PDB file of C-alpha atoms in Angstrom:
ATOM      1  CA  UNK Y 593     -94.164 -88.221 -10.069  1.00  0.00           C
ATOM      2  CA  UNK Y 594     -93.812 -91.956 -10.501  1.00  0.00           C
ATOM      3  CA  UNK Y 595     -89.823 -92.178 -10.477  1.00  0.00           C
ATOM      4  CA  UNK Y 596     -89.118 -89.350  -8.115  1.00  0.00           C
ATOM      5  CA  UNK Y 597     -87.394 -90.613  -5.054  1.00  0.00           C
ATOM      6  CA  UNK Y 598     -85.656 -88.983  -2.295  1.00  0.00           C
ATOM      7  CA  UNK Y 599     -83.006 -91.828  -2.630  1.00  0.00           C
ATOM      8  CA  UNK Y 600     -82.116 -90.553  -5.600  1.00  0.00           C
ATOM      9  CA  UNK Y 601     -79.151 -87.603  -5.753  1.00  0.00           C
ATOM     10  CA  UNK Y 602     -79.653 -84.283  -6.349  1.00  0.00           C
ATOM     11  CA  UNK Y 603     -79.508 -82.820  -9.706  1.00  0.00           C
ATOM     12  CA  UNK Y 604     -77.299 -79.715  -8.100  1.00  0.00           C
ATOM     13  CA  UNK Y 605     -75.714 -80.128  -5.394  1.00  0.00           C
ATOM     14  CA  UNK Y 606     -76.364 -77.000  -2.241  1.00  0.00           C
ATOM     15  CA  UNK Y 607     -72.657 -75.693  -2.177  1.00  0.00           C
ATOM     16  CA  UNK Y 608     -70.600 -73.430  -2.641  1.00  0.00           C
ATOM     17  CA  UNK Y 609     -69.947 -73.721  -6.262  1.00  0.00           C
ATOM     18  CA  UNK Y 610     -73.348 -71.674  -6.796  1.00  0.00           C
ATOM     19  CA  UNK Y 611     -74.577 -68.774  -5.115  1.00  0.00           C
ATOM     20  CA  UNK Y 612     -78.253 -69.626  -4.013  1.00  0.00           C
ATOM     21  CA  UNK Y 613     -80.798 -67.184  -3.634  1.00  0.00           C
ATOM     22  CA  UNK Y 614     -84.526 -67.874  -2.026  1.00  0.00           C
ATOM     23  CA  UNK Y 615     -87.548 -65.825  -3.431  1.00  0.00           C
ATOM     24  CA  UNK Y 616     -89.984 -64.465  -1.238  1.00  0.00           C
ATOM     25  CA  UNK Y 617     -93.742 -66.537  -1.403  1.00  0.00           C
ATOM     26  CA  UNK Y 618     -96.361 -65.812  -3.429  1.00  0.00           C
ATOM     27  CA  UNK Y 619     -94.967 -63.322  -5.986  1.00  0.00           C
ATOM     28  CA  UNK Y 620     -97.566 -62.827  -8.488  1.00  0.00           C
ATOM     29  CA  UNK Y 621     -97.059 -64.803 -12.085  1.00  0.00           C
ATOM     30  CA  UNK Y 622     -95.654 -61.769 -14.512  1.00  0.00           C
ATOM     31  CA  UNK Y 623     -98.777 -60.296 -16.501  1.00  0.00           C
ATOM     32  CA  UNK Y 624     -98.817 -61.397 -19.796  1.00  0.00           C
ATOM     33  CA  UNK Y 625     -96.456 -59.964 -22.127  1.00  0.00           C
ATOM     34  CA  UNK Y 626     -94.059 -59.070 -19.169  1.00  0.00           C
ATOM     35  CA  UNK Y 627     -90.587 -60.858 -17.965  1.00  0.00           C
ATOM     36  CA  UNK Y 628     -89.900 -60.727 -14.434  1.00  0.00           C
ATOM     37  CA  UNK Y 629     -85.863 -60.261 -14.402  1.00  0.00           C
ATOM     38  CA  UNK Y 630     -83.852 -60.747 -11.639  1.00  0.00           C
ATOM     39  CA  UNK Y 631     -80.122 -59.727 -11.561  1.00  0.00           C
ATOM     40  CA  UNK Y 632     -77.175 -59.836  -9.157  1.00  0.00           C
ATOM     41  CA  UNK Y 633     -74.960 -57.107  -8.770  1.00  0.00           C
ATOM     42  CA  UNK Y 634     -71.507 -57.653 -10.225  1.00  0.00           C
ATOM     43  CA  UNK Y 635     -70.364 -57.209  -5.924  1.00  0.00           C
ATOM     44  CA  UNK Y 636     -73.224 -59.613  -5.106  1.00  0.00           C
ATOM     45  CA  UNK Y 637     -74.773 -56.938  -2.636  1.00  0.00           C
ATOM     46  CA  UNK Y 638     -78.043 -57.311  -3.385  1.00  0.00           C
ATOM     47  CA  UNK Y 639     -80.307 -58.285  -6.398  1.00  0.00           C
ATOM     48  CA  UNK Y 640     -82.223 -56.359  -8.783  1.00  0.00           C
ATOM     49  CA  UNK Y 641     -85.720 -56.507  -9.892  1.00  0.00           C
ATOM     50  CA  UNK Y 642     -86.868 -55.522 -13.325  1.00  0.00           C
ATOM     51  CA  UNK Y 643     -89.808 -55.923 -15.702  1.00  0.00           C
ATOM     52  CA  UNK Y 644     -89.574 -56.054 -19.491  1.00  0.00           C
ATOM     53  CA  UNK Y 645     -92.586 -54.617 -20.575  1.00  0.00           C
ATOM     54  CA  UNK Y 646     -94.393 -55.541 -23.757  1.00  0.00           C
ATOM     55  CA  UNK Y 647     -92.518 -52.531 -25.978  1.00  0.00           C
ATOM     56  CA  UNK Y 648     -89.079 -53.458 -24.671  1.00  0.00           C
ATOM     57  CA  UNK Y 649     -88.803 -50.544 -22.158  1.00  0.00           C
ATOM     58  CA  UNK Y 650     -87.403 -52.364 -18.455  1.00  0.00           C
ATOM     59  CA  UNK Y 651     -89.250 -51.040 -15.670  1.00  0.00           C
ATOM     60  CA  UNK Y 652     -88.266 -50.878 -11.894  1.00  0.00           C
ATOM     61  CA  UNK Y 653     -90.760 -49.821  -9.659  1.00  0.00           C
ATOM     62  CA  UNK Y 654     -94.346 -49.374  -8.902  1.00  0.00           C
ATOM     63  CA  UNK Y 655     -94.201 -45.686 -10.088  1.00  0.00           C
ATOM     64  CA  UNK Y 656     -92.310 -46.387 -13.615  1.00  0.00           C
ATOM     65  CA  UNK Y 657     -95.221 -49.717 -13.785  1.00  0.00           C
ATOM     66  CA  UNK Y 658     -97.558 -46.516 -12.955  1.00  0.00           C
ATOM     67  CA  UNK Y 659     -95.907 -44.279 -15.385  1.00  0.00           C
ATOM     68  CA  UNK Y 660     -95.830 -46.457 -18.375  1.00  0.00           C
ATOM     69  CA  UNK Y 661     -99.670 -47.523 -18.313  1.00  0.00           C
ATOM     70  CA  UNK Y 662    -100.567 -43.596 -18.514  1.00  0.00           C
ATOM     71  CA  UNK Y 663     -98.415 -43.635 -21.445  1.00  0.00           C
ATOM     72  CA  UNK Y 664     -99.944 -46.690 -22.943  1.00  0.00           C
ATOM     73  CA  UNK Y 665    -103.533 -47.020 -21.467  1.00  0.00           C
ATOM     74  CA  UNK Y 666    -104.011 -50.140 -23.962  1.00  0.00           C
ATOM     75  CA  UNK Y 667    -102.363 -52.250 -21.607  1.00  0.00           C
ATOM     76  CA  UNK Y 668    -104.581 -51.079 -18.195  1.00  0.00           C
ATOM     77  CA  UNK Y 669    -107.489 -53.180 -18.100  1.00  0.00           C
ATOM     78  CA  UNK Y 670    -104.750 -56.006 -19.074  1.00  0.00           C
ATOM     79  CA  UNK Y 671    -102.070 -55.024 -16.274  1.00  0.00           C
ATOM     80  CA  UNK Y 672    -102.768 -53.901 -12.523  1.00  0.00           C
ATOM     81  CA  UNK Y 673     -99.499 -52.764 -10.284  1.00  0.00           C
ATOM     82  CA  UNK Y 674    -100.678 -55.411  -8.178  1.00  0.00           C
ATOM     83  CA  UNK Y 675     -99.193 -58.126 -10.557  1.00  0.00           C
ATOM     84  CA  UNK Y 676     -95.410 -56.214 -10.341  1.00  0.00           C
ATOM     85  CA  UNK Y 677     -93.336 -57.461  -7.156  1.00  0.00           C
ATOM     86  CA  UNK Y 678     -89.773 -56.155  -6.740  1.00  0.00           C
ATOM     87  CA  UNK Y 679     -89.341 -57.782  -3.289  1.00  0.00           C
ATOM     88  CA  UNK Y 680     -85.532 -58.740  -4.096  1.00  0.00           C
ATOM     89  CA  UNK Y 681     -85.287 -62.824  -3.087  1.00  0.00           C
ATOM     90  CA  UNK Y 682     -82.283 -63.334  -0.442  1.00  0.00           C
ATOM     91  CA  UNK Y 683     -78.895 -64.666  -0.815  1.00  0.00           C
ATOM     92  CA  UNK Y 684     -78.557 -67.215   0.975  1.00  0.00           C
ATOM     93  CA  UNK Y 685     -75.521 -66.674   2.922  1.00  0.00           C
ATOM     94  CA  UNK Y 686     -74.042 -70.132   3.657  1.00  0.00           C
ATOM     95  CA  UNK Y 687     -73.676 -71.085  -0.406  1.00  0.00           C
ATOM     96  CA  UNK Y 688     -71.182 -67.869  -0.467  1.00  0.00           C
ATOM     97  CA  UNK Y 689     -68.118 -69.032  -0.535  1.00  0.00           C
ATOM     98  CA  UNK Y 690     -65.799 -67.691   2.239  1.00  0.00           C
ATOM     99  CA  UNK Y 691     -63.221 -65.954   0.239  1.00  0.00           C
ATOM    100  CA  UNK Y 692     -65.970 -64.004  -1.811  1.00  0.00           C
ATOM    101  CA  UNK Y 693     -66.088 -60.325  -1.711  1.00  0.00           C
ATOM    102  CA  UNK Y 694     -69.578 -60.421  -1.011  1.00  0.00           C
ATOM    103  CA  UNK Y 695     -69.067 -62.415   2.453  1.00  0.00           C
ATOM    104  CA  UNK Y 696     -65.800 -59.899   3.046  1.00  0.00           C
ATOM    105  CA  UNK Y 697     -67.635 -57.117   2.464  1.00  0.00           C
ATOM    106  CA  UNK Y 698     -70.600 -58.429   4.742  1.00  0.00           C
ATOM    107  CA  UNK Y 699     -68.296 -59.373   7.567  1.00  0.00           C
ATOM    108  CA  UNK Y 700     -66.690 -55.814   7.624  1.00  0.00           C
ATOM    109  CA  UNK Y 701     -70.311 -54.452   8.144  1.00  0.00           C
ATOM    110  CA  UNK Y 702     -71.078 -56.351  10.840  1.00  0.00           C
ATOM    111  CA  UNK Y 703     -67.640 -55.836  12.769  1.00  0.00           C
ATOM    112  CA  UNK Y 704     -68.409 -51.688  12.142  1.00  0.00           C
ATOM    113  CA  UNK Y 705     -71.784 -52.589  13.377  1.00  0.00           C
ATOM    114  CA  UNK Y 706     -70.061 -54.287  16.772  1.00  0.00           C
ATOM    115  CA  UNK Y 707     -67.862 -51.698  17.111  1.00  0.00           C
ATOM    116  CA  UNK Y 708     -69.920 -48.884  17.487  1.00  0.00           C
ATOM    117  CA  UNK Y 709     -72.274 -50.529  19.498  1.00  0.00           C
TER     118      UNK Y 709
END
């Protein structure tokens, strides 16, 4: 892009002020008619993957993607399970902000972890 520089400062900033997540490579585009929705947990343990099919329903795994193309084999030669990833992407651990009860809850796992090891 002709005005792109790396000179130039961020747009967002890589802080603290966000919670920053990566996604795994090479997740398949969402088939058509699909959303891919991603949500964090309200204690920031993990994410959640869902898809929002073409009739509204959210799906959450291969076997519910399985599930609802027997129940609507219209959409099979236009879906394959292949296309559905639910591979959560990773926090990234240094944009959590140290008094967060995600990072407090994370450091009490690891200390059980020490401790009976």
């Amino acid at each position: 892009m002709p005005n792109n520089s790396c000179d130039k400062p961020a747009d967002i900033e890589y802080d603290t002020t966000r919670i920053w997540v990566i996604d795994r490579p090479n997740i398949p585009k969402a088939p058509a008619n699909t959303e891919r929705l991603v949500m964090m947990r309200k204690d920031l343990s993990k994410m959640d993957i869902y898809y929002l099919m073409p009739n509204g329903k959210r799906v959450r795994g291969t076997n519910d993607v399985a599930k609802f193309l027997q129940s609507h084999p219209q959409y099979k030669k236009r879906m394959s399970i292949s296309k559905f990833c639910f591979v959560s992407p990773k926090i990234a651990e240094e944009t959590v902000a140290e008094d967060c009860e995600w990072r407090l809850g994370l450091g009490n796992k690891k200390q059980k972890m020490k401790n009976s090891g």
